[in-house]
Amino acid sequence: MNLIKRPRRLRINKTIREMVSETTIEIKNLIYPLFVVPGSNIKEEIDSMPGVYHFSIDNLINEVREVDALGIPAVLLFGIPSHKDEFASEAYADDGIIQRAVREIKKAVPQIIVVTDVCMCEYTSHGHCGIVKNNYVVNDETIDYLIKISLSHVKAGADIIAPSDMMDGRIGAIRQALDANGYTNTPIMAYSAKYASAFYGPFREAAESAPKFGDRKSYQMDPANSDEALREIALDIEEGADIIMVKPALPYLDIIRRAKDSFNIPVAAYNVSGEYSMLKAAVKNGWLDDSSIMESLTSIKRAGADIIITYFAKDVAKWITTL
């Protein structure tokens, strides 16, 4: 007898579908990004990122307490300084916005993991991710500053540092500096495959980090390239990265998959501001419903991401706990 194959049997109801589900997003997989600004009693919504805010440190603590109560294990901090200059001096100052924020978070919510973005673009007057000479971002001199920033963050209490600058050799240099200063147990989450993407627009508004001239294509990756991403990832692992990251996520699911298949190391994916804002706008206008958010994030997890950095983290945590 020629029997019909019936895979629909395992889709007949919600309980069976969940029993055989191959991919599950859990709250423990999420990191929530936060923007910290100088001042007090500030909670201002970012126009291009509805539901995402600038927080002064006092209100940031309240937000982190809520994040912790939802079971989200980690936050990723971005700072907007009161002063910018060509050397990003507030990025590595002991009383810089991130350094103060880290200290206050670790006092108030010591159990939450604090990840800090290590870069210069938010702090430089020109908006680039390093030291500029003759309108060019110089690599090796920039690394010296990235080391100073990294050390200032871990001295303040950061649990994980995340260099996002894309300078050659910076992971090895930072690892060596951390180890030499007694921070051998501080992990590095490397932005290893960070593309020169159009999807960063809302973030650049939020972080006030748009370059004042040119673009970042001489140091961030060409969106056309995937083999190059594997070379970048391999170099960062060789230099001491503990977690590697692909950024953005949704346009680069193939890179996430290749990274997961090629390297025995945790893979993070950053569901960036443009991805967030597109879905928020579509849901707000009724073009999509909320399920599109979970579908999108599930695709990132299915592609191979162990960790998802997303502005949807609080929403997802609430949905998961109410299921």
C-alpha positions as a printed Julia matrix, in Angstrom:
323×3 Matrix{Float64}:
  0.0    0.0    0.0
  1.24   3.5   -0.94
  0.68   5.48   2.29
  0.51   9.29   2.32
  3.19  10.85   4.51
  1.47  13.12   7.06
  3.85  15.55   8.78
  0.78  17.63   9.68
  0.07  15.18  12.49
  2.76  16.95  14.54
  1.17  20.33  13.85
 -2.37  19.4   14.84
 -2.49  21.48  18.04
 -0.41  23.92  20.07
  0.7   21.37  22.67
  2.13  18.96  20.12
  3.73  21.8   18.14
  5.51  22.99  21.27
  6.59  19.45  22.18
  8.44  19.04  18.88
  9.61  22.63  18.47
 13.23  22.68  17.31
 14.05  26.26  18.33
 13.13  28.03  21.55
 14.01  31.52  22.68
 14.6   31.67  26.41
 14.95  34.75  28.56
 18.46  33.66  29.49
 19.45  34.13  25.82
 18.75  37.9   25.88
 20.81  41.04  26.45
 19.06  44.41  26.72
 20.85  47.52  25.35
 20.56  50.79  27.3
 21.55  54.4   26.59
 22.95  56.48  29.47
 23.1   60.29  29.47
 24.35  62.94  31.92
 21.94  64.68  34.28
 19.23  63.5   36.64
 15.59  62.46  36.44
 15.87  61.89  32.69
 13.84  59.33  30.8
 13.37  60.59  27.26
 12.02  58.46  24.44
 14.22  58.3   21.35
 12.17  59.52  18.37
 13.39  56.92  15.89
 13.19  54.07  18.43
  9.76  54.11  20.09
  9.87  52.41  23.48
 13.61  52.97  23.86
 14.88  55.77  26.09
 17.79  57.9   27.16
 18.24  57.41  30.91
 20.14  59.43  33.44
 21.9   57.18  35.93
 19.22  57.52  38.62
 16.48  56.37  36.25
 18.8   53.83  34.66
 18.96  52.01  37.98
 15.16  51.71  38.05
 15.23  50.33  34.51
 17.92  47.79  35.36
 15.92  46.65  38.39
 12.95  46.01  36.08
 15.16  44.17  33.6
 16.5   41.98  36.41
 13.0   41.29  37.74
 12.02  40.02  34.29
 14.85  37.5   34.44
 16.94  39.11  31.68
 20.51  38.29  32.7
 22.48  41.14  31.15
 22.44  44.71  29.91
 24.69  46.35  27.31
 25.55  49.97  28.06
 26.13  52.83  25.64
 27.09  56.25  26.99
 26.46  59.72  25.63
 29.0   62.09  27.23
 28.61  65.73  28.16
 31.77  66.61  26.24
 33.27  65.28  23.02
 36.76  65.79  21.65
 39.03  64.27  19.02
 40.58  61.85  21.54
 37.31  60.63  23.15
 38.68  61.57  26.56
 35.38  60.97  28.4
 35.36  57.38  27.13
 38.18  56.42  29.49
 37.71  58.98  32.28
 37.26  57.55  35.79
 34.17  59.75  36.19
 32.88  59.14  32.66
 29.21  58.43  32.09
 29.7   54.68  31.59
 32.13  54.29  34.46
 29.7   55.97  36.87
 26.77  54.0   35.49
 28.58  50.68  35.92
 29.5   51.46  39.52
 25.94  52.43  40.41
 24.41  49.4   38.71
 26.78  47.01  40.46
 25.88  48.61  43.79
 22.13  48.46  43.22
 21.74  45.25  41.17
 25.0   43.35  41.66
 23.7   40.1   40.19
 23.02  41.48  36.71
 25.76  41.09  34.12
 26.94  44.47  32.83
 28.38  44.45  29.32
 30.0   47.67  28.13
 30.48  48.75  24.55
 34.12  49.68  23.95
 34.34  52.21  21.15
 35.04  55.89  20.57
 32.33  57.05  18.17
 29.94  58.34  20.86
 32.78  60.3   22.47
 34.68  61.8   19.52
 33.93  65.21  18.08
 34.22  63.75  14.56
 32.0   60.7   15.23
 34.46  58.08  14.05
 35.46  54.98  16.01
 39.11  55.9   16.43
 41.85  58.47  16.17
 41.66  60.43  12.92
 44.68  61.71  11.04
 44.38  63.3    7.6
 40.72  62.23   7.47
 41.67  58.58   8.02
 41.04  56.45  11.1
 44.46  55.16  12.12
 44.51  51.63  13.45
 47.36  51.1   15.91
 47.12  54.43  17.71
 43.39  53.83  18.16
 44.13  50.51  19.87
 46.06  52.33  22.58
 42.9   54.28  23.42
 40.7   51.19  23.26
 42.93  49.6   25.88
 42.49  52.63  28.14
 38.7   52.5   27.68
 38.57  48.76  28.38
 40.61  49.02  31.56
 38.5   51.92  32.82
 35.34  49.86  32.32
 36.56  46.77  34.13
 38.0   48.86  36.96
 34.51  50.35  37.37
 33.04  46.83  37.6
 32.03  45.81  34.06
 31.54  42.04  33.81
 32.11  41.74  30.06
 33.61  44.2   27.6
 32.49  44.35  23.98
 34.89  46.11  21.58
 32.88  47.34  18.59
 35.42  49.47  16.73
 36.66  46.9   14.17
 40.33  47.88  14.39
 42.77  45.16  13.37
 44.45  43.44  16.3
 42.5   45.14  19.04
 41.18  41.95  20.69
 44.68  40.59  21.27
 45.94  43.92  22.58
 42.99  44.35  24.93
 43.27  40.75  26.15
 46.95  41.2   26.9
 46.27  44.46  28.78
 43.44  42.95  30.81
 45.56  39.97  31.79
 48.55  42.14  32.68
 46.36  44.21  35.0
 44.83  41.26  36.83
 41.58  40.95  34.85
 42.2   37.48  33.48
 38.62  36.44  34.27
 36.93  39.27  32.33
 35.44  37.91  29.1
 35.61  39.75  25.78
 32.57  39.75  23.53
 34.04  40.81  20.21
 32.07  42.58  17.52
 33.84  40.32  15.03
 31.62  40.53  11.95
 30.32  44.1   12.15
 29.06  45.27   8.81
 28.97  48.81   7.4
 25.18  48.68   7.51
 22.36  51.09   6.72
 20.44  49.56   9.64
 22.35  51.6   12.26
 20.54  54.85  11.55
 18.3   55.02  14.64
 21.21  54.02  16.9
 23.32  56.86  15.56
 20.56  59.26  16.48
 20.26  57.7   19.94
 24.01  57.68  20.58
 24.71  60.96  18.76
 27.45  59.08  16.93
 26.99  59.76  13.22
 30.36  60.5   11.55
 30.88  64.16  10.72
 32.66  63.3    7.47
 32.89  60.26   5.23
 31.67  56.88   6.41
 32.94  53.8    8.26
 33.49  51.56   5.27
 37.26  51.54   5.69
 36.94  49.63   8.98
 33.47  48.07   9.12
 32.8   45.15   6.8
 31.45  45.15   3.25
 27.87  43.75   3.29
 28.71  41.73   0.16
 31.3   39.58   1.94
 30.84  36.4    3.96
 34.2   34.62   3.7
 35.8   37.79   5.08
 33.52  37.54   8.11
 34.87  34.07   8.89
 38.43  35.38   8.6
 37.63  38.24  10.99
 35.99  35.87  13.46
 38.91  33.44  13.32
 41.37  36.25  14.04
 39.36  37.46  17.04
 39.15  33.95  18.47
 42.88  33.47  17.97
 43.49  36.76  19.79
 41.38  35.76  22.79
 37.72  36.56  22.17
 35.41  34.53  24.42
 32.2   35.34  22.53
 31.97  36.55  18.93
 29.21  38.73  17.54
 27.53  39.21  14.18
 25.96  42.63  13.63
 23.34  43.29  12.27
 21.4   40.07  12.68
 18.46  39.7   10.29
 20.23  40.68   7.03
 23.15  38.43   8.03
 21.52  35.19   9.16
 23.81  33.34   6.75
 26.84  34.72   8.6
 25.43  33.62  11.95
 24.9   30.13  10.55
 28.38  29.94   9.04
 29.93  31.2   12.27
 28.06  28.61  14.34
 29.0   25.79  11.98
 32.65  26.86  11.77
 33.63  27.77  15.32
 33.15  26.07  18.67
 32.48  29.31  20.55
 29.37  31.17  21.75
 27.83  33.34  19.03
 25.98  36.57  19.79
 23.82  38.4   17.28
 22.82  42.05  17.56
 19.25  42.72  16.46
 20.09  46.34  15.7
 18.16  49.61  15.89
 16.99  49.63  12.28
 15.63  46.1   12.56
 13.84  47.11  15.76
 12.4   50.36  14.39
 11.1   48.75  11.18
  9.11  46.17  13.08
  7.87  48.7   15.64
  6.6   50.93  12.83
  4.96  48.03  10.99
  3.21  46.81  14.15
  2.11  50.33  15.09
  0.57  50.85  11.66
 -1.19  47.49  11.67
  0.83  46.13   8.76
  2.15  43.32  10.99
  1.19  42.0   14.41
  3.36  41.33  17.45
  4.01  37.76  16.38
  6.34  39.14  13.7
  8.75  40.12  16.46
  9.03  36.61  17.9
  9.23  35.16  14.39
 12.14  37.45  13.57
 14.0   36.69  16.78
 13.35  32.97  16.38
 15.01  33.14  12.97
 18.12  34.6   14.63
 18.18  31.8   17.21
 17.49  29.18  14.54
 20.38  30.49  12.47
 22.67  29.62  15.38
 22.86  32.56  17.77
 23.35  31.59  21.41
 22.83  35.18  22.59
 20.51  37.8   21.12
 21.09  41.46  21.87
 17.77  43.16  21.24
 15.72  46.21  22.19
 12.76  43.81  22.28
 14.22  41.94  25.27
 11.75  43.28  27.84
  8.77  42.6   25.57
  9.98  39.09  24.84
 10.56  38.34  28.53
  7.02  39.45  29.34
  5.54  37.35  26.53
  7.49  34.27  27.57
  6.47  34.52  31.21
  2.78  34.91  30.32
  2.63  31.95  27.96
